[in-house]
Amino acid sequence: EAGVAQSPRYKIIEKRQSVAFWCNPISGHATLYWYQQILGQGPKLLIQFQNNGVVDDSQLPKDRFSAERLKGVDSTLKIQPAKLEDSAVYLCASSSRGGSTGELFFGEGSRLTVL
Amino acid sequence: GEDVEQSLFLSVREGDSSVINCTYTDSSSTYLYWYKQEPGAGLQLLTYIFSNMDMKQDQRLTVLLNKKDKHLSLRIADTQTGDSAIYFCAEEEFYFGSGTKLNVKP
């Protein structure tokens, strides 16, 4: 079974530029999560999708971050315009069951450096 | 549920037991998780415990939960060099600790 795929693995941009990250979850997984992991910290949940609907985006900085999950499969996370403090690893995870009963499977992450 | 705290570092010798501790704040959490992260990789679920349990054992891993003190621990028996990684505790899928870096010396 293929795992959670993310791209690009690495991205370097200058502040005020835009960037997009892509995630392909495990086939059949209805729930998809995006996390931001700043160096030395644990992952912070940005947004949770159930199929193509948003369940929780309370910690997503909506003035600059946006995310979508078209057709309930792949998802993209966009940052526009980027700030220095957005430098982090962006992790995507998926689960067959939402809420607390499903194991999360994480991708390897997309490392963003904002100069 | 936003404050999940862990000690930053733990160093043990190969063959010893490791105990990684975590405190959390949200008493309504149903599940508490332990994840392992190796360099350059995503998080891997190690084990989890339901909030109505005190202990769970899974091969070399033992999880202890003290709900009264909101304290969670992970014990790794017979620690190996391959166990060197960062370990995260998490409340549900929402709140993660900052991670404990486990260094296993041969």
JSON list of C-alpha atoms in Angstrom, two decimals:
[
{"chain": "A", "resi": 1, "resn": "GLU", "atom": "CA", "xyz": [0.00, 0.00, 0.00]},
{"chain": "A", "resi": 2, "resn": "ALA", "atom": "CA", "xyz": [1.43, 3.35, -1.02]},
{"chain": "A", "resi": 3, "resn": "GLY", "atom": "CA", "xyz": [1.90, 5.88, 1.75]},
{"chain": "A", "resi": 4, "resn": "VAL", "atom": "CA", "xyz": [1.00, 9.54, 1.90]},
{"chain": "A", "resi": 5, "resn": "ALA", "atom": "CA", "xyz": [2.79, 11.38, -0.90]},
{"chain": "A", "resi": 6, "resn": "GLN", "atom": "CA", "xyz": [3.84, 15.02, -0.62]},
{"chain": "A", "resi": 7, "resn": "SER", "atom": "CA", "xyz": [5.60, 17.38, -2.99]},
{"chain": "A", "resi": 8, "resn": "PRO", "atom": "CA", "xyz": [7.80, 19.23, -3.27]},
{"chain": "A", "resi": 9, "resn": "ARG", "atom": "CA", "xyz": [10.09, 17.90, -0.54]},
{"chain": "A", "resi": 10, "resn": "TYR", "atom": "CA", "xyz": [11.99, 21.17, -0.36]},
{"chain": "A", "resi": 11, "resn": "LYS", "atom": "CA", "xyz": [11.17, 24.73, -1.37]},
{"chain": "A", "resi": 12, "resn": "ILE", "atom": "CA", "xyz": [13.09, 27.96, -0.90]},
{"chain": "A", "resi": 13, "resn": "ILE", "atom": "CA", "xyz": [11.35, 31.25, -1.61]},
{"chain": "A", "resi": 14, "resn": "GLU", "atom": "CA", "xyz": [11.71, 34.88, -0.71]},
{"chain": "A", "resi": 15, "resn": "LYS", "atom": "CA", "xyz": [9.28, 36.62, 1.60]},
{"chain": "A", "resi": 16, "resn": "ARG", "atom": "CA", "xyz": [6.13, 37.90, -0.06]},
{"chain": "A", "resi": 17, "resn": "GLN", "atom": "CA", "xyz": [6.31, 35.17, -2.71]},
{"chain": "A", "resi": 18, "resn": "SER", "atom": "CA", "xyz": [3.72, 32.42, -2.92]},
{"chain": "A", "resi": 19, "resn": "VAL", "atom": "CA", "xyz": [4.11, 28.67, -2.60]},
{"chain": "A", "resi": 20, "resn": "ALA", "atom": "CA", "xyz": [1.87, 25.62, -2.93]},
{"chain": "A", "resi": 21, "resn": "PHE", "atom": "CA", "xyz": [2.22, 22.15, -1.47]},
{"chain": "A", "resi": 22, "resn": "TRP", "atom": "CA", "xyz": [0.48, 19.04, -2.70]},
{"chain": "A", "resi": 23, "resn": "CYS", "atom": "CA", "xyz": [-0.64, 15.96, -0.84]},
{"chain": "A", "resi": 24, "resn": "ASN", "atom": "CA", "xyz": [-1.97, 12.64, -2.08]},
{"chain": "A", "resi": 25, "resn": "PRO", "atom": "CA", "xyz": [-3.39, 10.63, 0.83]},
{"chain": "A", "resi": 26, "resn": "ILE", "atom": "CA", "xyz": [-3.59, 6.87, 1.14]},
{"chain": "A", "resi": 27, "resn": "SER", "atom": "CA", "xyz": [-6.26, 5.52, -1.19]},
{"chain": "A", "resi": 28, "resn": "GLY", "atom": "CA", "xyz": [-9.65, 5.40, 0.46]},
{"chain": "A", "resi": 29, "resn": "HIS", "atom": "CA", "xyz": [-8.75, 7.61, 3.40]},
{"chain": "A", "resi": 30, "resn": "ALA", "atom": "CA", "xyz": [-11.57, 10.06, 3.98]},
{"chain": "A", "resi": 31, "resn": "THR", "atom": "CA", "xyz": [-9.84, 12.32, 6.47]},
{"chain": "A", "resi": 32, "resn": "LEU", "atom": "CA", "xyz": [-6.88, 14.52, 5.58]},
{"chain": "A", "resi": 33, "resn": "TYR", "atom": "CA", "xyz": [-4.86, 16.83, 7.80]},
{"chain": "A", "resi": 34, "resn": "TRP", "atom": "CA", "xyz": [-2.26, 19.54, 7.22]},
{"chain": "A", "resi": 35, "resn": "TYR", "atom": "CA", "xyz": [0.19, 20.34, 10.00]},
{"chain": "A", "resi": 36, "resn": "GLN", "atom": "CA", "xyz": [2.90, 22.95, 10.37]},
{"chain": "A", "resi": 37, "resn": "GLN", "atom": "CA", "xyz": [6.03, 21.81, 12.20]},
{"chain": "A", "resi": 38, "resn": "ILE", "atom": "CA", "xyz": [8.46, 24.57, 13.09]},
{"chain": "A", "resi": 39, "resn": "LEU", "atom": "CA", "xyz": [12.00, 23.45, 13.91]},
{"chain": "A", "resi": 40, "resn": "GLY", "atom": "CA", "xyz": [12.18, 22.19, 17.48]},
{"chain": "A", "resi": 41, "resn": "GLN", "atom": "CA", "xyz": [8.42, 22.07, 17.95]},
{"chain": "A", "resi": 42, "resn": "GLY", "atom": "CA", "xyz": [5.68, 19.52, 17.58]},
{"chain": "A", "resi": 43, "resn": "PRO", "atom": "CA", "xyz": [3.23, 19.55, 14.68]},
{"chain": "A", "resi": 44, "resn": "LYS", "atom": "CA", "xyz": [0.48, 22.15, 14.83]},
{"chain": "A", "resi": 45, "resn": "LEU", "atom": "CA", "xyz": [-2.80, 21.29, 13.14]},
{"chain": "A", "resi": 46, "resn": "LEU", "atom": "CA", "xyz": [-3.70, 23.80, 10.43]},
{"chain": "A", "resi": 47, "resn": "ILE", "atom": "CA", "xyz": [-6.73, 22.21, 8.81]},
{"chain": "A", "resi": 48, "resn": "GLN", "atom": "CA", "xyz": [-8.71, 18.97, 8.79]},
{"chain": "A", "resi": 49, "resn": "PHE", "atom": "CA", "xyz": [-10.81, 17.74, 5.88]},
{"chain": "A", "resi": 50, "resn": "GLN", "atom": "CA", "xyz": [-13.44, 15.03, 5.92]},
{"chain": "A", "resi": 51, "resn": "ASN", "atom": "CA", "xyz": [-13.83, 14.02, 2.27]},
{"chain": "A", "resi": 52, "resn": "ASN", "atom": "CA", "xyz": [-13.88, 17.44, 0.56]},
{"chain": "A", "resi": 53, "resn": "GLY", "atom": "CA", "xyz": [-15.40, 19.38, 3.47]},
{"chain": "A", "resi": 54, "resn": "VAL", "atom": "CA", "xyz": [-13.52, 21.34, 6.12]},
{"chain": "A", "resi": 55, "resn": "VAL", "atom": "CA", "xyz": [-13.97, 19.99, 9.66]},
{"chain": "A", "resi": 56, "resn": "ASP", "atom": "CA", "xyz": [-11.59, 22.30, 11.52]},
{"chain": "A", "resi": 57, "resn": "ASP", "atom": "CA", "xyz": [-9.55, 25.24, 10.25]},
{"chain": "A", "resi": 58, "resn": "SER", "atom": "CA", "xyz": [-9.46, 27.22, 13.47]},
{"chain": "A", "resi": 59, "resn": "GLN", "atom": "CA", "xyz": [-5.65, 27.45, 13.50]},
{"chain": "A", "resi": 60, "resn": "LEU", "atom": "CA", "xyz": [-5.21, 28.27, 9.82]},
{"chain": "A", "resi": 61, "resn": "PRO", "atom": "CA", "xyz": [-3.99, 31.88, 9.28]},
{"chain": "A", "resi": 62, "resn": "LYS", "atom": "CA", "xyz": [-6.64, 32.60, 6.72]},
{"chain": "A", "resi": 63, "resn": "ASP", "atom": "CA", "xyz": [-5.20, 35.95, 5.65]},
{"chain": "A", "resi": 64, "resn": "ARG", "atom": "CA", "xyz": [-2.35, 34.15, 3.93]},
{"chain": "A", "resi": 65, "resn": "PHE", "atom": "CA", "xyz": [-2.98, 30.41, 4.03]},
{"chain": "A", "resi": 66, "resn": "SER", "atom": "CA", "xyz": [-5.57, 28.52, 2.03]},
{"chain": "A", "resi": 67, "resn": "ALA", "atom": "CA", "xyz": [-6.23, 24.85, 1.45]},
{"chain": "A", "resi": 68, "resn": "GLU", "atom": "CA", "xyz": [-8.55, 22.82, -0.67]},
{"chain": "A", "resi": 69, "resn": "ARG", "atom": "CA", "xyz": [-9.35, 19.20, -1.26]},
{"chain": "A", "resi": 70, "resn": "LEU", "atom": "CA", "xyz": [-10.99, 18.76, -4.57]},
{"chain": "A", "resi": 71, "resn": "LYS", "atom": "CA", "xyz": [-13.04, 15.61, -5.13]},
{"chain": "A", "resi": 72, "resn": "GLY", "atom": "CA", "xyz": [-12.16, 14.43, -1.66]},
{"chain": "A", "resi": 73, "resn": "VAL", "atom": "CA", "xyz": [-8.78, 13.01, -2.66]},
{"chain": "A", "resi": 74, "resn": "ASP", "atom": "CA", "xyz": [-5.70, 15.19, -3.27]},
{"chain": "A", "resi": 75, "resn": "SER", "atom": "CA", "xyz": [-5.18, 18.40, -1.37]},
{"chain": "A", "resi": 76, "resn": "THR", "atom": "CA", "xyz": [-3.17, 21.56, -1.84]},
{"chain": "A", "resi": 77, "resn": "LEU", "atom": "CA", "xyz": [-1.99, 24.03, 0.78]},
{"chain": "A", "resi": 78, "resn": "LYS", "atom": "CA", "xyz": [-1.08, 27.51, -0.42]},
{"chain": "A", "resi": 79, "resn": "ILE", "atom": "CA", "xyz": [0.72, 30.35, 1.28]},
{"chain": "A", "resi": 80, "resn": "GLN", "atom": "CA", "xyz": [0.45, 33.82, -0.23]},
{"chain": "A", "resi": 81, "resn": "PRO", "atom": "CA", "xyz": [2.31, 36.00, 0.61]},
{"chain": "A", "resi": 82, "resn": "ALA", "atom": "CA", "xyz": [4.90, 34.08, 2.62]},
{"chain": "A", "resi": 83, "resn": "LYS", "atom": "CA", "xyz": [6.53, 35.51, 5.73]},
{"chain": "A", "resi": 84, "resn": "LEU", "atom": "CA", "xyz": [9.81, 34.58, 7.37]},
{"chain": "A", "resi": 85, "resn": "GLU", "atom": "CA", "xyz": [7.95, 32.87, 10.22]},
{"chain": "A", "resi": 86, "resn": "ASP", "atom": "CA", "xyz": [6.31, 30.47, 7.75]},
{"chain": "A", "resi": 87, "resn": "SER", "atom": "CA", "xyz": [9.62, 28.60, 7.47]},
{"chain": "A", "resi": 88, "resn": "ALA", "atom": "CA", "xyz": [8.68, 25.10, 8.64]},
{"chain": "A", "resi": 89, "resn": "VAL", "atom": "CA", "xyz": [7.96, 21.57, 7.52]},
{"chain": "A", "resi": 90, "resn": "TYR", "atom": "CA", "xyz": [4.40, 21.13, 6.28]},
{"chain": "A", "resi": 91, "resn": "LEU", "atom": "CA", "xyz": [3.13, 17.66, 7.05]},
{"chain": "A", "resi": 92, "resn": "CYS", "atom": "CA", "xyz": [0.16, 15.99, 5.49]},
{"chain": "A", "resi": 93, "resn": "ALA", "atom": "CA", "xyz": [-1.55, 13.06, 7.19]},
{"chain": "A", "resi": 94, "resn": "SER", "atom": "CA", "xyz": [-4.53, 10.90, 6.35]},
{"chain": "A", "resi": 95, "resn": "SER", "atom": "CA", "xyz": [-6.81, 8.56, 8.23]},
{"chain": "A", "resi": 96, "resn": "SER", "atom": "CA", "xyz": [-9.44, 6.06, 7.24]},
{"chain": "A", "resi": 97, "resn": "ARG", "atom": "CA", "xyz": [-11.66, 7.26, 10.06]},
{"chain": "A", "resi": 98, "resn": "GLY", "atom": "CA", "xyz": [-11.90, 10.81, 11.31]},
{"chain": "A", "resi": 99, "resn": "GLY", "atom": "CA", "xyz": [-11.84, 11.78, 14.93]},
{"chain": "A", "resi": 100, "resn": "SER", "atom": "CA", "xyz": [-10.00, 9.86, 17.57]},
{"chain": "A", "resi": 101, "resn": "THR", "atom": "CA", "xyz": [-10.37, 6.31, 16.39]},
{"chain": "A", "resi": 102, "resn": "GLY", "atom": "CA", "xyz": [-8.25, 6.22, 13.27]},
{"chain": "A", "resi": 103, "resn": "GLU", "atom": "CA", "xyz": [-4.50, 5.92, 12.99]},
{"chain": "A", "resi": 104, "resn": "LEU", "atom": "CA", "xyz": [-2.86, 8.88, 11.28]},
{"chain": "A", "resi": 105, "resn": "PHE", "atom": "CA", "xyz": [-0.43, 8.12, 8.47]},
{"chain": "A", "resi": 106, "resn": "PHE", "atom": "CA", "xyz": [2.02, 10.95, 7.84]},
{"chain": "A", "resi": 107, "resn": "GLY", "atom": "CA", "xyz": [3.86, 11.92, 4.69]},
{"chain": "A", "resi": 108, "resn": "GLU", "atom": "CA", "xyz": [7.54, 12.86, 4.78]},
{"chain": "A", "resi": 109, "resn": "GLY", "atom": "CA", "xyz": [6.70, 16.54, 4.69]},
{"chain": "A", "resi": 110, "resn": "SER", "atom": "CA", "xyz": [7.54, 19.57, 2.58]},
{"chain": "A", "resi": 111, "resn": "ARG", "atom": "CA", "xyz": [10.28, 21.75, 4.02]},
{"chain": "A", "resi": 112, "resn": "LEU", "atom": "CA", "xyz": [9.78, 25.46, 3.33]},
{"chain": "A", "resi": 113, "resn": "THR", "atom": "CA", "xyz": [12.51, 28.04, 3.80]},
{"chain": "A", "resi": 114, "resn": "VAL", "atom": "CA", "xyz": [11.49, 31.68, 3.48]},
{"chain": "A", "resi": 115, "resn": "LEU", "atom": "CA", "xyz": [14.40, 34.12, 2.99]},
{"chain": "B", "resi": 1, "resn": "GLY", "atom": "CA", "xyz": [-5.83, 21.10, 25.36]},
{"chain": "B", "resi": 2, "resn": "GLU", "atom": "CA", "xyz": [-3.16, 23.31, 23.90]},
{"chain": "B", "resi": 3, "resn": "ASP", "atom": "CA", "xyz": [-0.39, 22.73, 26.44]},
{"chain": "B", "resi": 4, "resn": "VAL", "atom": "CA", "xyz": [1.26, 19.39, 25.96]},
{"chain": "B", "resi": 5, "resn": "GLU", "atom": "CA", "xyz": [4.67, 19.39, 27.58]},
{"chain": "B", "resi": 6, "resn": "GLN", "atom": "CA", "xyz": [7.63, 17.05, 27.32]},
{"chain": "B", "resi": 7, "resn": "SER", "atom": "CA", "xyz": [11.22, 17.14, 28.42]},
{"chain": "B", "resi": 8, "resn": "LEU", "atom": "CA", "xyz": [13.52, 17.93, 25.51]},
{"chain": "B", "resi": 9, "resn": "PHE", "atom": "CA", "xyz": [16.24, 15.31, 25.78]},
{"chain": "B", "resi": 10, "resn": "LEU", "atom": "CA", "xyz": [16.87, 11.84, 27.16]},
{"chain": "B", "resi": 11, "resn": "SER", "atom": "CA", "xyz": [20.08, 9.88, 26.89]},
{"chain": "B", "resi": 12, "resn": "VAL", "atom": "CA", "xyz": [20.33, 6.19, 27.79]},
{"chain": "B", "resi": 13, "resn": "ARG", "atom": "CA", "xyz": [22.69, 3.30, 27.19]},
{"chain": "B", "resi": 14, "resn": "GLU", "atom": "CA", "xyz": [21.78, 0.46, 24.88]},
{"chain": "B", "resi": 15, "resn": "GLY", "atom": "CA", "xyz": [19.93, -2.26, 26.78]},
{"chain": "B", "resi": 16, "resn": "ASP", "atom": "CA", "xyz": [18.61, 0.09, 29.45]},
{"chain": "B", "resi": 17, "resn": "SER", "atom": "CA", "xyz": [14.98, 1.15, 29.77]},
{"chain": "B", "resi": 18, "resn": "SER", "atom": "CA", "xyz": [13.90, 4.59, 28.58]},
{"chain": "B", "resi": 19, "resn": "VAL", "atom": "CA", "xyz": [11.04, 6.52, 30.11]},
{"chain": "B", "resi": 20, "resn": "ILE", "atom": "CA", "xyz": [9.66, 9.52, 28.27]},
{"chain": "B", "resi": 21, "resn": "ASN", "atom": "CA", "xyz": [7.19, 11.71, 30.12]},
{"chain": "B", "resi": 22, "resn": "CYS", "atom": "CA", "xyz": [4.40, 13.99, 28.97]},
{"chain": "B", "resi": 23, "resn": "THR", "atom": "CA", "xyz": [1.85, 16.22, 30.68]},
{"chain": "B", "resi": 24, "resn": "TYR", "atom": "CA", "xyz": [-1.32, 17.43, 29.04]},
{"chain": "B", "resi": 25, "resn": "THR", "atom": "CA", "xyz": [-4.16, 19.74, 29.97]},
{"chain": "B", "resi": 26, "resn": "ASP", "atom": "CA", "xyz": [-7.39, 18.60, 28.31]},
{"chain": "B", "resi": 27, "resn": "SER", "atom": "CA", "xyz": [-9.07, 16.06, 30.56]},
{"chain": "B", "resi": 28, "resn": "SER", "atom": "CA", "xyz": [-11.73, 15.41, 27.93]},
{"chain": "B", "resi": 29, "resn": "SER", "atom": "CA", "xyz": [-9.25, 13.82, 25.51]},
{"chain": "B", "resi": 30, "resn": "THR", "atom": "CA", "xyz": [-10.39, 10.35, 24.57]},
{"chain": "B", "resi": 31, "resn": "TYR", "atom": "CA", "xyz": [-7.16, 9.08, 23.07]},
{"chain": "B", "resi": 32, "resn": "LEU", "atom": "CA", "xyz": [-3.55, 9.90, 23.80]},
{"chain": "B", "resi": 33, "resn": "TYR", "atom": "CA", "xyz": [-0.87, 8.95, 21.32]},
{"chain": "B", "resi": 34, "resn": "TRP", "atom": "CA", "xyz": [2.86, 8.38, 21.08]},
{"chain": "B", "resi": 35, "resn": "TYR", "atom": "CA", "xyz": [4.60, 9.04, 17.78]},
{"chain": "B", "resi": 36, "resn": "LYS", "atom": "CA", "xyz": [8.19, 8.47, 16.65]},
{"chain": "B", "resi": 37, "resn": "GLN", "atom": "CA", "xyz": [9.97, 10.74, 14.18]},
{"chain": "B", "resi": 38, "resn": "GLU", "atom": "CA", "xyz": [13.28, 9.83, 12.61]},
{"chain": "B", "resi": 39, "resn": "PRO", "atom": "CA", "xyz": [15.41, 12.47, 10.84]},
{"chain": "B", "resi": 40, "resn": "GLY", "atom": "CA", "xyz": [13.87, 13.67, 7.59]},
{"chain": "B", "resi": 41, "resn": "ALA", "atom": "CA", "xyz": [10.80, 11.49, 7.99]},
{"chain": "B", "resi": 42, "resn": "GLY", "atom": "CA", "xyz": [7.19, 11.97, 8.93]},
{"chain": "B", "resi": 43, "resn": "LEU", "atom": "CA", "xyz": [5.71, 10.83, 12.21]},
{"chain": "B", "resi": 44, "resn": "GLN", "atom": "CA", "xyz": [5.00, 7.17, 12.80]},
{"chain": "B", "resi": 45, "resn": "LEU", "atom": "CA", "xyz": [2.38, 6.06, 15.26]},
{"chain": "B", "resi": 46, "resn": "LEU", "atom": "CA", "xyz": [3.91, 3.88, 17.98]},
{"chain": "B", "resi": 47, "resn": "THR", "atom": "CA", "xyz": [1.00, 3.27, 20.29]},
{"chain": "B", "resi": 48, "resn": "TYR", "atom": "CA", "xyz": [-2.03, 4.88, 21.84]},
{"chain": "B", "resi": 49, "resn": "ILE", "atom": "CA", "xyz": [-4.10, 4.57, 24.98]},
{"chain": "B", "resi": 50, "resn": "PHE", "atom": "CA", "xyz": [-7.78, 5.16, 25.69]},
{"chain": "B", "resi": 51, "resn": "SER", "atom": "CA", "xyz": [-8.46, 7.63, 28.45]},
{"chain": "B", "resi": 52, "resn": "ASN", "atom": "CA", "xyz": [-10.29, 4.98, 30.50]},
{"chain": "B", "resi": 53, "resn": "MET", "atom": "CA", "xyz": [-7.15, 2.83, 30.72]},
{"chain": "B", "resi": 54, "resn": "ASP", "atom": "CA", "xyz": [-4.27, 3.10, 33.17]},
{"chain": "B", "resi": 55, "resn": "MET", "atom": "CA", "xyz": [-1.75, 1.02, 31.29]},
{"chain": "B", "resi": 56, "resn": "LYS", "atom": "CA", "xyz": [-1.16, -0.51, 27.91]},
{"chain": "B", "resi": 57, "resn": "GLN", "atom": "CA", "xyz": [1.65, -2.85, 26.97]},
{"chain": "B", "resi": 58, "resn": "ASP", "atom": "CA", "xyz": [2.75, -3.59, 23.43]},
{"chain": "B", "resi": 59, "resn": "GLN", "atom": "CA", "xyz": [5.92, -5.68, 23.13]},
{"chain": "B", "resi": 60, "resn": "ARG", "atom": "CA", "xyz": [8.77, -3.43, 24.36]},
{"chain": "B", "resi": 61, "resn": "LEU", "atom": "CA", "xyz": [6.48, -0.46, 24.85]},
{"chain": "B", "resi": 62, "resn": "THR", "atom": "CA", "xyz": [4.51, 0.29, 28.01]},
{"chain": "B", "resi": 63, "resn": "VAL", "atom": "CA", "xyz": [2.24, 3.31, 28.28]},
{"chain": "B", "resi": 64, "resn": "LEU", "atom": "CA", "xyz": [1.12, 4.56, 31.67]},
{"chain": "B", "resi": 65, "resn": "LEU", "atom": "CA", "xyz": [-1.68, 7.08, 32.08]},
{"chain": "B", "resi": 66, "resn": "ASN", "atom": "CA", "xyz": [-2.41, 9.01, 35.27]},
{"chain": "B", "resi": 67, "resn": "LYS", "atom": "CA", "xyz": [-5.59, 10.91, 34.54]},
{"chain": "B", "resi": 68, "resn": "LYS", "atom": "CA", "xyz": [-5.68, 12.63, 37.89]},
{"chain": "B", "resi": 69, "resn": "ASP", "atom": "CA", "xyz": [-2.28, 14.27, 37.26]},
{"chain": "B", "resi": 70, "resn": "LYS", "atom": "CA", "xyz": [-2.77, 14.42, 33.46]},
{"chain": "B", "resi": 71, "resn": "HIS", "atom": "CA", "xyz": [0.50, 12.58, 33.07]},
{"chain": "B", "resi": 72, "resn": "LEU", "atom": "CA", "xyz": [1.41, 10.14, 30.32]},
{"chain": "B", "resi": 73, "resn": "SER", "atom": "CA", "xyz": [4.61, 8.13, 30.02]},
{"chain": "B", "resi": 74, "resn": "LEU", "atom": "CA", "xyz": [6.18, 5.83, 27.48]},
{"chain": "B", "resi": 75, "resn": "ARG", "atom": "CA", "xyz": [8.60, 3.17, 28.64]},
{"chain": "B", "resi": 76, "resn": "ILE", "atom": "CA", "xyz": [10.81, 1.44, 26.11]},
{"chain": "B", "resi": 77, "resn": "ALA", "atom": "CA", "xyz": [12.36, -1.74, 27.44]},
{"chain": "B", "resi": 78, "resn": "ASP", "atom": "CA", "xyz": [15.77, -2.95, 26.24]},
{"chain": "B", "resi": 79, "resn": "THR", "atom": "CA", "xyz": [16.38, 0.27, 24.31]},
{"chain": "B", "resi": 80, "resn": "GLN", "atom": "CA", "xyz": [18.30, -0.19, 21.06]},
{"chain": "B", "resi": 81, "resn": "THR", "atom": "CA", "xyz": [20.31, 2.28, 18.96]},
{"chain": "B", "resi": 82, "resn": "GLY", "atom": "CA", "xyz": [17.52, 2.09, 16.38]},
{"chain": "B", "resi": 83, "resn": "ASP", "atom": "CA", "xyz": [15.21, 3.65, 18.94]},
{"chain": "B", "resi": 84, "resn": "SER", "atom": "CA", "xyz": [17.14, 6.92, 18.68]},
{"chain": "B", "resi": 85, "resn": "ALA", "atom": "CA", "xyz": [14.59, 9.44, 17.41]},
{"chain": "B", "resi": 86, "resn": "ILE", "atom": "CA", "xyz": [12.26, 12.18, 18.55]},
{"chain": "B", "resi": 87, "resn": "TYR", "atom": "CA", "xyz": [9.17, 11.01, 20.41]},
{"chain": "B", "resi": 88, "resn": "PHE", "atom": "CA", "xyz": [5.97, 13.05, 20.48]},
{"chain": "B", "resi": 89, "resn": "CYS", "atom": "CA", "xyz": [2.96, 12.64, 22.69]},
{"chain": "B", "resi": 90, "resn": "ALA", "atom": "CA", "xyz": [-0.34, 13.96, 21.37]},
{"chain": "B", "resi": 91, "resn": "GLU", "atom": "CA", "xyz": [-3.85, 14.61, 22.60]},
{"chain": "B", "resi": 92, "resn": "GLU", "atom": "CA", "xyz": [-6.15, 13.24, 19.94]},
{"chain": "B", "resi": 93, "resn": "GLU", "atom": "CA", "xyz": [-4.94, 14.46, 16.55]},
{"chain": "B", "resi": 94, "resn": "PHE", "atom": "CA", "xyz": [-5.02, 18.08, 17.62]},
{"chain": "B", "resi": 95, "resn": "TYR", "atom": "CA", "xyz": [-2.26, 18.89, 20.10]},
{"chain": "B", "resi": 96, "resn": "PHE", "atom": "CA", "xyz": [1.28, 17.63, 20.02]},
{"chain": "B", "resi": 97, "resn": "GLY", "atom": "CA", "xyz": [4.09, 18.11, 22.49]},
{"chain": "B", "resi": 98, "resn": "SER", "atom": "CA", "xyz": [7.41, 19.57, 21.37]},
{"chain": "B", "resi": 99, "resn": "GLY", "atom": "CA", "xyz": [9.05, 16.17, 21.34]},
{"chain": "B", "resi": 100, "resn": "THR", "atom": "CA", "xyz": [11.68, 14.37, 23.38]},
{"chain": "B", "resi": 101, "resn": "LYS", "atom": "CA", "xyz": [14.91, 13.55, 21.59]},
{"chain": "B", "resi": 102, "resn": "LEU", "atom": "CA", "xyz": [16.06, 10.11, 22.68]},
{"chain": "B", "resi": 103, "resn": "ASN", "atom": "CA", "xyz": [19.74, 9.37, 22.23]},
{"chain": "B", "resi": 104, "resn": "VAL", "atom": "CA", "xyz": [20.80, 5.76, 22.72]},
{"chain": "B", "resi": 105, "resn": "LYS", "atom": "CA", "xyz": [24.50, 5.24, 23.32]},
{"chain": "B", "resi": 106, "resn": "PRO", "atom": "CA", "xyz": [26.05, 1.90, 22.34]}
]
